[in-house]
Coordinates of C-alpha atoms in Angstrom, one line a residue:
Chain A
M1454 CA -12.4 10.6 -141.1
I1455 CA -8.7 9.5 -141.2
T1456 CA -7.4 6.9 -143.6
I1457 CA -4.7 4.4 -142.6
D1458 CA -2.7 2.5 -145.2
A1459 CA -2.2 -0.8 -143.3
K1460 CA 0.3 -2.3 -145.8
N1461 CA 3.2 -3.9 -143.9
T1462 CA 1.7 -2.7 -140.6
R1463 CA 1.7 -5.0 -137.6
F1464 CA -1.6 -5.5 -135.8
D1465 CA -0.6 -3.9 -132.5
S1466 CA 0.5 -0.5 -134.0
L1467 CA -2.6 -0.5 -136.3
N1468 CA -4.9 -1.0 -133.4
E1469 CA -3.2 1.6 -131.4
T1470 CA -3.6 4.2 -134.2
I1471 CA -7.3 3.3 -134.3
R1472 CA -7.8 3.6 -130.5
N1473 CA -6.0 6.9 -130.4
S1474 CA -7.9 8.5 -133.3
N1475 CA -10.6 11.0 -132.3
D1476 CA -12.2 10.5 -135.7
D1477 CA -13.7 7.7 -137.7
V1478 CA -11.2 5.5 -139.4
E1479 CA -10.8 4.0 -142.9
I1480 CA -8.3 1.2 -143.3
V1481 CA -7.0 0.4 -146.8
N1482 CA -4.7 -2.4 -147.9
C1483 CA -5.7 -4.4 -144.8
L1484 CA -4.1 -7.8 -144.9
G1485 CA -4.4 -10.2 -142.0
Q1486 CA -4.0 -7.8 -139.0
R1487 CA -5.9 -9.4 -136.2
F1488 CA -8.0 -8.0 -133.3
I1489 CA -9.0 -4.9 -135.3
G1490 CA -11.5 -2.7 -133.4
A1491 CA -11.3 -5.0 -130.3
G1492 CA -13.4 -3.5 -127.5
L1493 CA -14.1 -0.3 -129.5
S1494 CA -17.1 1.7 -128.5
N1495 CA -17.4 5.1 -130.2
K1496 CA -16.2 5.1 -133.8
S1497 CA -17.0 3.9 -137.3
L1498 CA -14.4 1.8 -139.0
T1499 CA -14.4 1.1 -142.7
I1500 CA -12.0 -1.6 -143.9
K1501 CA -10.9 -2.4 -147.4
G1502 CA -9.0 -5.7 -147.8
T1503 CA -8.9 -8.8 -145.7
P1504 CA -8.8 -8.2 -141.9
G1505 CA -7.3 -10.9 -139.7
N1506 CA -8.9 -13.1 -137.1
A1507 CA -11.0 -11.9 -134.2
L1508 CA -12.2 -8.7 -136.0
G1509 CA -14.4 -6.7 -133.6
A1510 CA -13.8 -9.0 -130.6
Y1511 CA -15.5 -7.6 -127.5
L1512 CA -16.9 -4.8 -129.7
N1513 CA -18.7 -2.4 -127.5
G1514 CA -20.8 -0.1 -129.7
A1515 CA -18.6 0.8 -132.6
N1516 CA -19.7 0.1 -136.3
I1517 CA -17.4 -1.8 -138.6
E1518 CA -18.0 -2.1 -142.3
I1519 CA -15.8 -4.4 -144.4
Y1520 CA -15.4 -4.4 -148.2
G1521 CA -13.9 -7.9 -148.5
N1522 CA -13.9 -11.2 -146.8
V1523 CA -13.4 -11.7 -143.1
Q1524 CA -11.5 -14.5 -141.4
D1525 CA -12.2 -16.5 -138.3
A1526 CA -13.9 -15.5 -135.1
V1527 CA -15.4 -12.2 -136.2
G1528 CA -17.4 -10.5 -133.3
D1529 CA -16.0 -12.9 -130.7
T1530 CA -17.8 -12.1 -127.4
M1531 CA -19.1 -8.8 -128.9
N1532 CA -21.3 -6.8 -126.6
D1533 CA -22.8 -4.0 -128.8
G1534 CA -22.5 -2.3 -132.2
E1535 CA -22.7 -3.5 -135.8
I1536 CA -20.4 -5.4 -138.1
I1537 CA -21.4 -5.4 -141.8
V1538 CA -19.4 -7.7 -144.2
H1539 CA -19.7 -7.2 -148.0
G1540 CA -18.2 -10.7 -148.4
S1541 CA -18.0 -14.0 -146.6
I1542 CA -16.8 -14.9 -143.1
G1543 CA -14.7 -17.7 -141.7
D1544 CA -15.3 -20.1 -138.8
A1545 CA -16.7 -19.4 -135.4
A1546 CA -18.4 -16.0 -136.2
G1547 CA -20.1 -14.4 -133.3
Y1548 CA -18.5 -16.8 -130.8
A1549 CA -20.3 -16.2 -127.4
M1550 CA -21.7 -13.0 -128.7
R1551 CA -23.9 -11.2 -126.1
G1552 CA -25.2 -8.2 -128.0
G1553 CA -25.0 -6.2 -131.2
K1554 CA -25.6 -7.3 -134.8
I1555 CA -23.5 -8.9 -137.6
F1556 CA -24.7 -8.8 -141.2
V1557 CA -22.9 -10.9 -143.8
K1558 CA -23.7 -10.7 -147.5
G1559 CA -22.0 -14.0 -148.4
N1560 CA -21.4 -17.3 -146.6
A1561 CA -20.3 -18.3 -143.2
G1562 CA -17.9 -21.1 -142.3
Y1563 CA -18.3 -23.7 -139.5
R1564 CA -19.8 -23.0 -136.1
A1565 CA -21.4 -19.6 -136.9
G1566 CA -23.1 -18.3 -133.7
I1567 CA -21.5 -20.8 -131.4
H1568 CA -22.7 -20.2 -127.9
M1569 CA -24.5 -16.9 -128.6
K1570 CA -26.3 -15.8 -125.5
A1571 CA -28.9 -13.2 -124.4
Y1572 CA -30.0 -11.4 -121.3
K1573 CA -33.0 -9.1 -121.0
E1574 CA -32.7 -6.4 -123.6
K1575 CA -29.3 -7.7 -124.8
I1576 CA -30.2 -9.9 -127.8
P1577 CA -27.4 -10.5 -130.3
V1578 CA -28.4 -10.9 -134.0
L1579 CA -26.4 -12.7 -136.7
V1580 CA -27.8 -12.5 -140.3
I1581 CA -26.1 -14.6 -143.1
G1582 CA -27.1 -13.8 -146.7
G1583 CA -25.7 -17.1 -148.1
T1584 CA -25.2 -20.5 -146.6
T1585 CA -23.3 -21.7 -143.6
G1586 CA -21.0 -24.6 -142.8
S1587 CA -21.7 -27.3 -140.2
F1588 CA -22.5 -26.8 -136.6
L1589 CA -24.5 -23.6 -137.0
G1590 CA -25.6 -22.3 -133.6
E1591 CA -23.6 -25.0 -131.7
Y1592 CA -24.5 -24.6 -128.0
Q1593 CA -26.7 -21.6 -128.9
A1594 CA -28.0 -20.2 -125.6
G1595 CA -29.7 -17.1 -126.8
G1596 CA -30.1 -14.5 -129.5
I1597 CA -31.3 -14.7 -133.1
I1598 CA -29.6 -16.4 -136.1
I1599 CA -31.1 -15.8 -139.6
V1600 CA -29.8 -17.5 -142.7
L1601 CA -31.1 -16.5 -146.1
G1602 CA -29.4 -18.9 -148.6
I1603 CA -29.7 -16.3 -151.3
D1604 CA -28.8 -17.7 -154.8
S1605 CA -27.6 -20.9 -153.3
K1606 CA -27.9 -24.4 -154.8
K1607 CA -26.4 -26.0 -151.7
N1608 CA -28.2 -26.9 -148.5
I1609 CA -28.7 -23.7 -146.5
V1610 CA -26.7 -25.1 -143.6
G1611 CA -24.2 -27.9 -143.3
N1612 CA -24.2 -31.0 -141.1
F1613 CA -25.2 -31.1 -137.4
P1614 CA -26.8 -27.7 -137.0
C1615 CA -28.1 -26.7 -133.5
T1616 CA -25.9 -29.3 -131.7
G1617 CA -26.4 -28.5 -128.0
M1618 CA -28.7 -25.6 -128.7
H1619 CA -30.7 -24.7 -125.6
G1620 CA -31.8 -21.1 -126.1
G1621 CA -32.6 -18.4 -128.6
K1622 CA -34.0 -19.1 -132.1
M1623 CA -33.0 -19.6 -135.7
L1624 CA -34.9 -18.6 -138.9
L1625 CA -33.8 -20.4 -142.0
R1626 CA -35.1 -19.3 -145.4
S1627 CA -35.7 -22.8 -146.6
T1628 CA -38.0 -25.8 -146.1
C1629 CA -35.0 -27.6 -144.7
D1630 CA -36.2 -30.9 -146.1
K1631 CA -32.8 -32.4 -146.5
I1632 CA -31.4 -31.2 -143.2
S1633 CA -31.5 -33.3 -140.1
F1634 CA -31.8 -31.5 -136.8
P1635 CA -31.0 -33.0 -133.5
K1636 CA -33.6 -34.0 -130.9
N1637 CA -32.9 -31.1 -128.7
V1638 CA -34.7 -28.7 -131.1
N1639 CA -38.1 -28.3 -132.6
T1640 CA -38.6 -27.1 -136.2
R1641 CA -41.7 -25.9 -137.9
A1642 CA -42.7 -23.8 -140.9
A1643 CA -42.4 -20.1 -139.8
T1644 CA -45.5 -18.1 -139.7
K1645 CA -46.0 -14.4 -140.7
E1646 CA -45.9 -13.6 -137.0
D1647 CA -42.6 -15.3 -136.6
L1648 CA -41.2 -13.3 -139.5
D1649 CA -42.7 -10.0 -138.2
E1650 CA -40.7 -10.5 -135.0
V1651 CA -37.4 -10.3 -136.9
I1652 CA -38.6 -8.0 -139.8
T1653 CA -36.4 -5.1 -138.7
Y1654 CA -33.3 -7.2 -139.0
I1655 CA -34.2 -8.4 -142.5
K1656 CA -35.0 -4.8 -143.5
E1657 CA -31.6 -3.7 -142.3
F1658 CA -29.9 -6.6 -144.1
C1659 CA -31.7 -5.6 -147.4
K1660 CA -30.7 -2.0 -146.9
C1661 CA -27.0 -2.9 -146.3
F1662 CA -26.7 -5.0 -149.4
G1663 CA -29.4 -3.6 -151.7
Y1664 CA -31.8 -6.5 -151.7
N1665 CA -35.6 -6.3 -152.3
E1666 CA -37.3 -7.0 -149.0
S1667 CA -40.4 -8.6 -150.3
E1668 CA -38.4 -11.0 -152.5
I1669 CA -36.4 -12.1 -149.5
L1670 CA -39.5 -12.6 -147.4
N1671 CA -41.5 -14.3 -150.1
E1672 CA -40.1 -17.8 -149.5
K1673 CA -40.8 -20.8 -147.3
W1674 CA -39.1 -20.3 -143.9
T1675 CA -38.3 -22.7 -141.0
L1676 CA -38.2 -21.7 -137.4
V1677 CA -35.9 -23.6 -135.1
S1678 CA -36.1 -23.3 -131.3
P1679 CA -34.9 -25.5 -128.5
D1680 CA -37.1 -28.2 -127.1
S1681 CA -37.3 -27.2 -123.5
N1682 CA -38.5 -30.7 -122.5
N1683 CA -35.1 -32.1 -123.5
P1684 CA -32.7 -29.2 -123.2
Y1685 CA -29.3 -30.8 -123.0
K1686 CA -29.4 -33.9 -125.1
Q1687 CA -26.6 -33.5 -127.5
M1688 CA -24.2 -35.3 -129.8
Y1689 CA -21.1 -35.4 -127.5
V1690 CA -22.7 -36.6 -124.3
Q1691 CA -25.9 -38.4 -123.9
N1692 CA -27.5 -37.3 -120.6
Chain B
M479 CA 18.5 -29.5 -124.3
Y480 CA 15.4 -31.6 -123.5
K481 CA 14.1 -33.7 -126.3
E482 CA 10.8 -35.5 -127.0
G483 CA 9.6 -37.4 -124.0
E484 CA 11.5 -35.3 -121.5
V485 CA 9.4 -32.2 -121.7
R486 CA 5.8 -31.4 -122.7
I487 CA 5.0 -28.0 -124.0
P488 CA 1.3 -27.0 -123.9
S489 CA 0.1 -24.5 -126.4
G490 CA -1.3 -23.4 -132.9
C491 CA 0.5 -23.2 -136.3
A492 CA 0.3 -21.7 -139.8
I493 CA 0.3 -23.6 -143.1
S494 CA 0.4 -22.3 -146.7
A495 CA 0.9 -23.8 -150.2
V496 CA 0.9 -22.9 -153.8
I497 CA 0.9 -25.1 -156.9
S498 CA 0.9 -24.5 -160.6
R499 CA -1.5 -26.8 -162.4
Y500 CA 0.6 -26.5 -165.6
G501 CA 3.9 -27.1 -163.7
N502 CA 5.1 -23.6 -164.1
K503 CA 8.1 -22.9 -161.9
M504 CA 8.1 -20.3 -159.1
T505 CA 10.9 -19.3 -156.8
G506 CA 10.3 -19.6 -153.0
E507 CA 9.9 -15.8 -152.6
K508 CA 6.1 -15.7 -152.6
I509 CA 5.6 -18.7 -150.3
I510 CA 8.0 -17.1 -147.8
E511 CA 6.0 -13.8 -148.0
S512 CA 2.7 -15.6 -147.4
M513 CA 3.9 -16.6 -143.9
I514 CA 4.4 -13.0 -142.8
P515 CA 0.7 -12.0 -142.2
M516 CA 0.4 -15.3 -140.2
H517 CA 3.6 -14.5 -138.1
D518 CA 1.7 -14.6 -134.8
R519 CA 0.4 -18.2 -135.4
S520 CA 4.0 -19.3 -134.8
N521 CA 6.3 -18.8 -131.9
G522 CA 9.7 -19.0 -133.5
L523 CA 10.3 -22.6 -132.5
G524 CA 10.2 -24.0 -136.0
G525 CA 9.6 -23.2 -139.6
G526 CA 9.9 -25.0 -142.9
F527 CA 9.1 -25.5 -146.5
A528 CA 8.8 -28.3 -149.1
A529 CA 9.5 -27.6 -152.7
Y530 CA 8.7 -29.8 -155.7
G531 CA 10.5 -29.9 -159.0
I532 CA 13.6 -28.1 -157.7
Y533 CA 16.3 -30.7 -158.7
P534 CA 15.7 -31.1 -162.5
D535 CA 19.4 -32.0 -163.0
H536 CA 19.1 -34.9 -160.6
K537 CA 15.5 -35.8 -161.1
D538 CA 15.9 -39.6 -161.1
E539 CA 17.9 -39.7 -157.9
Y540 CA 16.7 -39.6 -154.4
A541 CA 17.7 -36.3 -152.7
L542 CA 18.5 -37.0 -149.0
H543 CA 18.7 -33.9 -146.8
I544 CA 20.3 -34.8 -143.5
F545 CA 21.0 -33.0 -140.2
F546 CA 24.2 -33.9 -138.3
N547 CA 24.8 -32.8 -134.8
D548 CA 28.6 -32.8 -135.4
K549 CA 31.1 -34.0 -138.1
Y550 CA 31.8 -37.3 -136.4
R551 CA 28.2 -38.4 -137.2
I552 CA 28.8 -37.8 -140.9
E553 CA 31.3 -40.6 -141.2
E554 CA 29.0 -43.1 -139.5
C555 CA 26.1 -42.1 -141.6
E556 CA 28.0 -42.1 -144.9
R557 CA 29.1 -45.6 -144.2
I558 CA 25.5 -46.7 -144.3
L559 CA 24.8 -44.6 -147.4
K560 CA 27.8 -46.0 -149.2
D561 CA 26.7 -49.6 -148.4
N562 CA 23.4 -49.0 -150.0
F563 CA 23.6 -46.3 -152.6
E564 CA 25.6 -45.0 -155.4
I565 CA 26.2 -41.4 -154.3
T566 CA 26.3 -39.1 -157.3
K567 CA 26.7 -35.9 -155.4
A568 CA 27.3 -34.9 -151.8
E569 CA 27.3 -31.3 -150.7
I570 CA 26.6 -28.9 -147.8
I571 CA 23.2 -27.2 -148.4
P572 CA 24.0 -23.6 -148.9
T573 CA 22.6 -21.2 -146.2
R574 CA 22.7 -17.5 -145.4
K575 CA 24.1 -16.6 -142.0
I576 CA 21.4 -14.5 -140.4
P577 CA 21.1 -13.5 -136.7
E578 CA 17.5 -14.9 -136.5
I579 CA 18.7 -18.5 -137.1
T580 CA 21.2 -19.9 -134.6
D581 CA 22.4 -23.3 -133.3
E582 CA 22.6 -24.7 -136.7
P583 CA 23.5 -28.4 -137.2
I584 CA 25.6 -29.5 -140.2
I585 CA 23.1 -29.8 -143.1
M586 CA 24.1 -32.0 -146.0
R587 CA 22.4 -33.1 -149.3
Y588 CA 23.1 -36.3 -151.1
F589 CA 21.8 -37.4 -154.4
V590 CA 21.7 -41.2 -154.4
L591 CA 20.6 -44.3 -156.3
P592 CA 20.1 -47.7 -154.6
F593 CA 22.4 -50.4 -155.9
A594 CA 20.5 -52.5 -158.4
S595 CA 22.2 -55.6 -157.2
L596 CA 21.0 -55.0 -153.6
L597 CA 17.4 -54.4 -154.7
K598 CA 17.5 -57.7 -156.6
S599 CA 19.0 -59.8 -153.8
L600 CA 16.6 -58.2 -151.2
Q601 CA 13.7 -58.4 -153.6
L602 CA 12.6 -54.9 -152.7
D603 CA 11.3 -52.2 -154.9
E604 CA 13.3 -49.0 -155.0
K605 CA 11.1 -46.9 -152.8
E606 CA 10.7 -49.5 -150.0
F607 CA 14.5 -49.9 -150.0
V608 CA 15.0 -46.2 -149.6
V609 CA 12.4 -46.1 -146.7
R610 CA 14.3 -48.8 -144.9
V611 CA 17.6 -47.1 -145.2
V612 CA 16.1 -43.8 -143.9
M613 CA 14.5 -45.6 -141.0
K614 CA 17.8 -47.3 -140.2
I615 CA 19.7 -44.0 -140.1
N616 CA 17.1 -42.2 -138.1
T617 CA 16.9 -44.9 -135.5
E618 CA 20.4 -46.2 -135.3
V619 CA 22.7 -43.2 -135.9
N620 CA 22.4 -41.0 -132.9
G621 CA 22.9 -37.4 -134.0
A622 CA 22.0 -37.9 -137.7
Y623 CA 18.5 -37.3 -139.0
V624 CA 17.2 -37.7 -142.6
F625 CA 14.5 -35.1 -143.0
S626 CA 13.9 -35.3 -146.8
S627 CA 14.2 -38.3 -149.1
G628 CA 12.2 -37.9 -152.3
K629 CA 13.1 -37.4 -155.9
N630 CA 13.2 -34.0 -157.5
M631 CA 11.9 -32.4 -154.3
G632 CA 13.2 -31.3 -150.9
A633 CA 12.2 -30.2 -147.4
F634 CA 14.0 -27.3 -145.7
K635 CA 13.4 -26.7 -142.0
A636 CA 14.9 -25.1 -139.0
G637 CA 14.3 -23.6 -135.6
G638 CA 13.0 -20.0 -136.1
F639 CA 10.1 -18.2 -137.7
P640 CA 9.2 -19.5 -141.2
E641 CA 10.1 -16.3 -143.0
D642 CA 13.6 -16.3 -141.5
V643 CA 14.0 -20.0 -142.3
G644 CA 13.1 -19.4 -145.9
K645 CA 15.7 -16.6 -146.1
Y646 CA 18.3 -18.8 -144.3
Y647 CA 18.0 -21.6 -146.8
K648 CA 18.0 -19.2 -149.8
L649 CA 14.7 -20.5 -151.1
D650 CA 14.5 -17.5 -153.4
E651 CA 17.2 -19.2 -155.4
Y652 CA 15.2 -22.5 -155.9
E653 CA 12.5 -22.9 -158.5
G654 CA 9.6 -25.4 -158.0
Y655 CA 6.1 -26.0 -159.4
A656 CA 4.7 -26.5 -155.9
W657 CA 5.6 -25.2 -152.4
T658 CA 4.3 -25.8 -149.0
A659 CA 5.2 -23.9 -145.8
H660 CA 4.8 -24.2 -142.1
G661 CA 5.1 -22.0 -139.1
R662 CA 5.3 -23.9 -135.8
Y663 CA 3.9 -23.3 -132.4
P664 CA 4.9 -26.6 -130.8
T665 CA 2.2 -28.1 -128.6
N666 CA 3.6 -31.2 -127.1
T667 CA 7.2 -31.6 -128.0
P668 CA 10.2 -29.2 -127.8
G669 CA 11.0 -27.1 -130.9
W670 CA 14.2 -28.4 -132.5
W671 CA 15.3 -28.6 -136.1
G672 CA 14.2 -32.2 -136.7
G673 CA 10.8 -31.6 -135.2
A674 CA 10.0 -28.6 -137.5
H675 CA 7.6 -29.3 -140.4
P676 CA 7.4 -30.4 -143.1
F677 CA 7.9 -34.1 -142.2
G678 CA 8.8 -36.1 -145.2
L679 CA 9.3 -39.7 -146.4
L680 CA 10.1 -40.3 -150.0
D681 CA 8.3 -37.5 -151.9
Y682 CA 5.4 -37.4 -149.3
T683 CA 5.6 -34.3 -147.1
I684 CA 3.1 -33.1 -144.5
V685 CA 2.6 -29.6 -143.0
H686 CA 0.1 -29.7 -140.2
N687 CA -1.7 -27.3 -137.9
G688 CA -3.4 -29.1 -135.1
D689 CA -2.9 -31.6 -132.3
I690 CA -4.3 -35.0 -133.0
S691 CA -5.7 -37.0 -130.1
S692 CA -5.4 -40.4 -131.8
Y693 CA -1.5 -40.3 -132.0
D694 CA -0.8 -43.4 -129.9
A695 CA -3.5 -45.5 -131.6
N696 CA -2.2 -44.5 -135.0
R697 CA 1.4 -45.0 -133.9
R698 CA 0.8 -48.5 -132.6
F699 CA -0.8 -49.5 -135.9
I700 CA 1.7 -48.0 -138.2
E701 CA 4.8 -49.3 -136.3
M702 CA 3.6 -52.8 -137.2
F703 CA 4.6 -52.1 -140.7
G704 CA 8.2 -51.1 -140.1
Y705 CA 7.7 -47.3 -139.6
K706 CA 9.6 -46.0 -136.6
C707 CA 8.1 -42.9 -134.9
T708 CA 11.2 -41.4 -133.5
L709 CA 9.9 -37.9 -132.6
Q710 CA 6.7 -38.4 -130.7
T711 CA 5.0 -35.8 -132.8
D712 CA 1.7 -36.3 -134.5
T713 CA 2.8 -34.9 -137.8
E714 CA 5.4 -37.7 -138.2
V715 CA 2.8 -40.4 -137.8
I716 CA 0.5 -38.6 -140.4
T717 CA 3.4 -38.7 -142.9
Y718 CA 3.8 -42.4 -142.4
I719 CA 0.1 -43.1 -142.6
A720 CA 0.1 -41.2 -146.0
D721 CA 3.0 -43.3 -147.2
Y722 CA 1.4 -46.6 -146.0
L723 CA -2.0 -45.9 -147.6
V724 CA -1.0 -44.3 -150.8
R725 CA 2.2 -46.1 -151.7
R726 CA 1.9 -49.5 -150.0
Q727 CA -1.9 -50.0 -150.1
G728 CA -2.4 -48.3 -153.4
L729 CA -5.3 -46.1 -152.2
S730 CA -6.3 -43.0 -154.1
F731 CA -5.8 -39.7 -152.3
E732 CA -9.6 -39.4 -152.0
E733 CA -9.8 -42.8 -150.4
T734 CA -6.9 -41.9 -148.1
A735 CA -8.8 -38.8 -147.0
S736 CA -11.9 -41.1 -146.3
V737 CA -9.7 -43.2 -144.0
I738 CA -7.9 -40.5 -142.0
A739 CA -10.9 -38.1 -141.8
A740 CA -13.6 -40.8 -142.0
P741 CA -17.2 -39.4 -141.9
F742 CA -19.3 -40.1 -138.9
W743 CA -21.5 -43.3 -139.2
K744 CA -24.5 -41.0 -139.1
T745 CA -23.2 -39.1 -142.2
I746 CA -22.3 -42.4 -144.0
K747 CA -25.8 -43.7 -143.4
N748 CA -27.3 -40.9 -145.6
K749 CA -25.0 -41.4 -148.6
P750 CA -26.0 -43.1 -151.8
E751 CA -25.5 -46.9 -151.7
K752 CA -22.3 -47.3 -153.6
E753 CA -20.5 -44.5 -151.7
R754 CA -21.9 -45.8 -148.5
E755 CA -20.5 -49.3 -149.0
K756 CA -17.1 -47.9 -149.9
L757 CA -16.9 -45.6 -146.9
K758 CA -18.1 -48.4 -144.6
Y759 CA -15.4 -50.7 -146.1
L760 CA -12.6 -48.1 -145.6
R761 CA -13.7 -47.4 -142.0
M762 CA -13.8 -51.1 -141.1
V763 CA -10.5 -52.1 -142.7
F764 CA -8.5 -49.2 -141.4
P765 CA -10.1 -48.2 -138.1
S766 CA -6.8 -47.5 -136.4
L767 CA -5.8 -45.0 -139.0
L768 CA -8.7 -42.6 -138.3
I769 CA -7.2 -39.4 -137.1
T770 CA -9.2 -37.6 -134.5
G771 CA -8.7 -34.2 -132.9
P772 CA -8.1 -30.9 -134.7
F773 CA -6.0 -30.8 -137.9
S774 CA -5.6 -29.0 -141.1
I775 CA -2.9 -30.6 -143.3
I776 CA -1.3 -30.2 -146.7
L777 CA 0.2 -33.4 -148.1
G778 CA 2.7 -32.8 -150.9
F779 CA 3.7 -35.4 -153.4
N780 CA 5.4 -35.5 -156.8
G781 CA 2.9 -33.9 -159.1
G782 CA 0.4 -32.6 -156.6
L783 CA -1.0 -31.5 -153.3
M784 CA -3.8 -32.6 -151.1
A785 CA -5.3 -30.4 -148.4
L786 CA -7.6 -31.8 -145.7
N787 CA -9.3 -30.8 -142.5
D788 CA -10.4 -33.0 -139.7
R789 CA -14.1 -34.0 -140.0
L790 CA -15.2 -31.6 -137.3
K791 CA -13.2 -28.8 -138.9
L792 CA -11.5 -27.6 -135.7
R793 CA -8.8 -25.7 -137.7
S794 CA -9.2 -23.2 -140.4
M795 CA -8.2 -23.7 -144.0
V796 CA -8.9 -21.5 -147.1
V797 CA -8.4 -22.3 -150.8
G798 CA -8.2 -19.9 -153.7
E799 CA -7.0 -19.8 -157.3
K800 CA -5.7 -17.5 -160.0
D801 CA -4.9 -18.6 -163.5
D802 CA -2.8 -21.8 -163.4
K803 CA -2.2 -21.5 -159.6
V804 CA -4.1 -22.9 -156.6
F805 CA -3.4 -21.5 -153.2
I806 CA -4.1 -23.1 -149.8
A807 CA -3.5 -21.5 -146.4
S808 CA -4.7 -21.2 -142.8
E809 CA -5.8 -17.6 -143.5
E810 CA -7.1 -15.8 -146.6
A811 CA -4.5 -13.0 -145.9
A812 CA -1.7 -15.5 -146.7
I813 CA -3.4 -16.3 -150.1
R814 CA -3.8 -12.6 -150.9
T815 CA -0.2 -12.0 -150.1
M816 CA 0.7 -14.5 -152.9
D817 CA -1.9 -13.0 -155.3
I818 CA -4.0 -10.0 -154.2
N819 CA -6.5 -10.9 -157.0
A820 CA -6.9 -14.5 -156.0
E821 CA -10.4 -15.8 -156.9
N822 CA -12.9 -18.4 -155.9
I823 CA -11.9 -18.2 -152.2
Y824 CA -13.6 -20.9 -150.2
S825 CA -13.3 -23.1 -147.2
P826 CA -13.6 -26.8 -147.8
M827 CA -15.8 -28.8 -145.5
G828 CA -14.3 -30.8 -142.7
G829 CA -13.1 -34.1 -144.2
E830 CA -13.5 -32.9 -147.8
P831 CA -10.1 -33.3 -149.5
V832 CA -8.9 -30.7 -152.0
I833 CA -6.6 -32.5 -154.5
I834 CA -4.7 -30.6 -157.1
K835 CA -2.6 -32.4 -159.6
V836 CA -0.2 -31.0 -162.1
K837 CA -1.1 -31.8 -165.7
E838 CA 0.5 -35.1 -166.7
G839 CA 3.9 -34.7 -168.3
K840 CA 4.3 -31.2 -166.9
Y841 CA 6.4 -32.0 -163.9

């Protein structure tokens, strides 16, 4: 593994060094450099600091682990690989993500999982340990979003979740009593079978961040899925 | 060159701020540095800073910062100034000549006090009087533009990247208890010195990332109250809205936020009764001041800052703190540049104002 001190380094030269390395890469003193690991397929990156926007955009199989917070648009249109964040993430995480997994210990900003999609075996997964901002899963077309709300006193998601959602599913570790969902989705208490379908992702999350799996599972969960009878009714356009 | 209305430039921006809750002074060095990791959010067509508490020797006078296209405009403008103000000091704002900043206008600073006799005969309070003179110069003197007009504060802006603009104006030599900064990526109007942020009127300044879609509705309303939108840029109208609501209508900053980033009716419906009635009232009285479209703004004023996102939160904004300081920026990296150990980093919700005031008596 090579170590790069990113202090005072521009994003383009940093990314070029990463691309040209035949080895795994550790970045220290990372501060705001954007597009890190864009399109990367065959490496592991470890980042210490605060990477810039669009971390792991178009990621194509590489693994990225970040010790710090992550800014906006992490995993934009990512295709494959894993992003593990030991902190919180900004807005629009996993934008149009089409494969791979993102695990976040902390909270997510607005529009997490916006327009995630899936096709056959390509099923993207986004797991948030804390809570999320408004518009979670906006226009979600596929894939799985899991929100755990660990140690949180706030609502597990902000306002207007699932606006325009028409595919995929969401599992929220809460009864969601105080949350109003739009008419284009159905919500119900999740069963053991529902949780069994995503258990591998919950296990992986617990392994990443050192949580006890049975404590995480042992809560009331809500399953959200699109109402296929009314697929496109949404807040911006009534049709 | 083409100015507003003659050209439309399609296209982002960077904002950053720091304030000491105890009024401790900081030089401009850190706020300039904070713009470096966000360099690529700007395109070199405008950068600027607002600094509060920088003129303690003239703290009771209005500090007018004025751009002049050429020296002939100075005479014309000074005639208006002398008719209305006692000028205690007039000087060229000191700058560093650097290759990154070119095409500079003449940049002057005047410390002024309105004539008491004029205030009396016009029956105007001091601030309203100053606003009227600023509007007069900006609309009637072609080639002169007042870009800062508050007490014990100042805006500094230019064409260029913000970190170069800071260096150009020697902001490392000023000391203030609060700073805001902006890097511009002009979206609709050409980048020229007057169009750079912050926009200021009296001590209210705005730095803004976004592109509001309600500009014309807002402009038509605010121009009924004597404000003149000379630059066709959305940030200018936000500045006037802030002045109108806070100074003229006497709204609190929280209430001002509830007007310009009013919650959806659906959200209001679910609020407790007292809050619901108030939000309803504000939306119904000031419907034309609702600002729609993406924005994150930082409003500076004497003694504090307010940060606000549009209600849909279509632009990013992060807040952090360390000891007496509070930081606000488009990106966490900017905050960590100012203090690597900044704590309690969070993103406010859309429409949720973050208001930080300096302890009374400390500024």
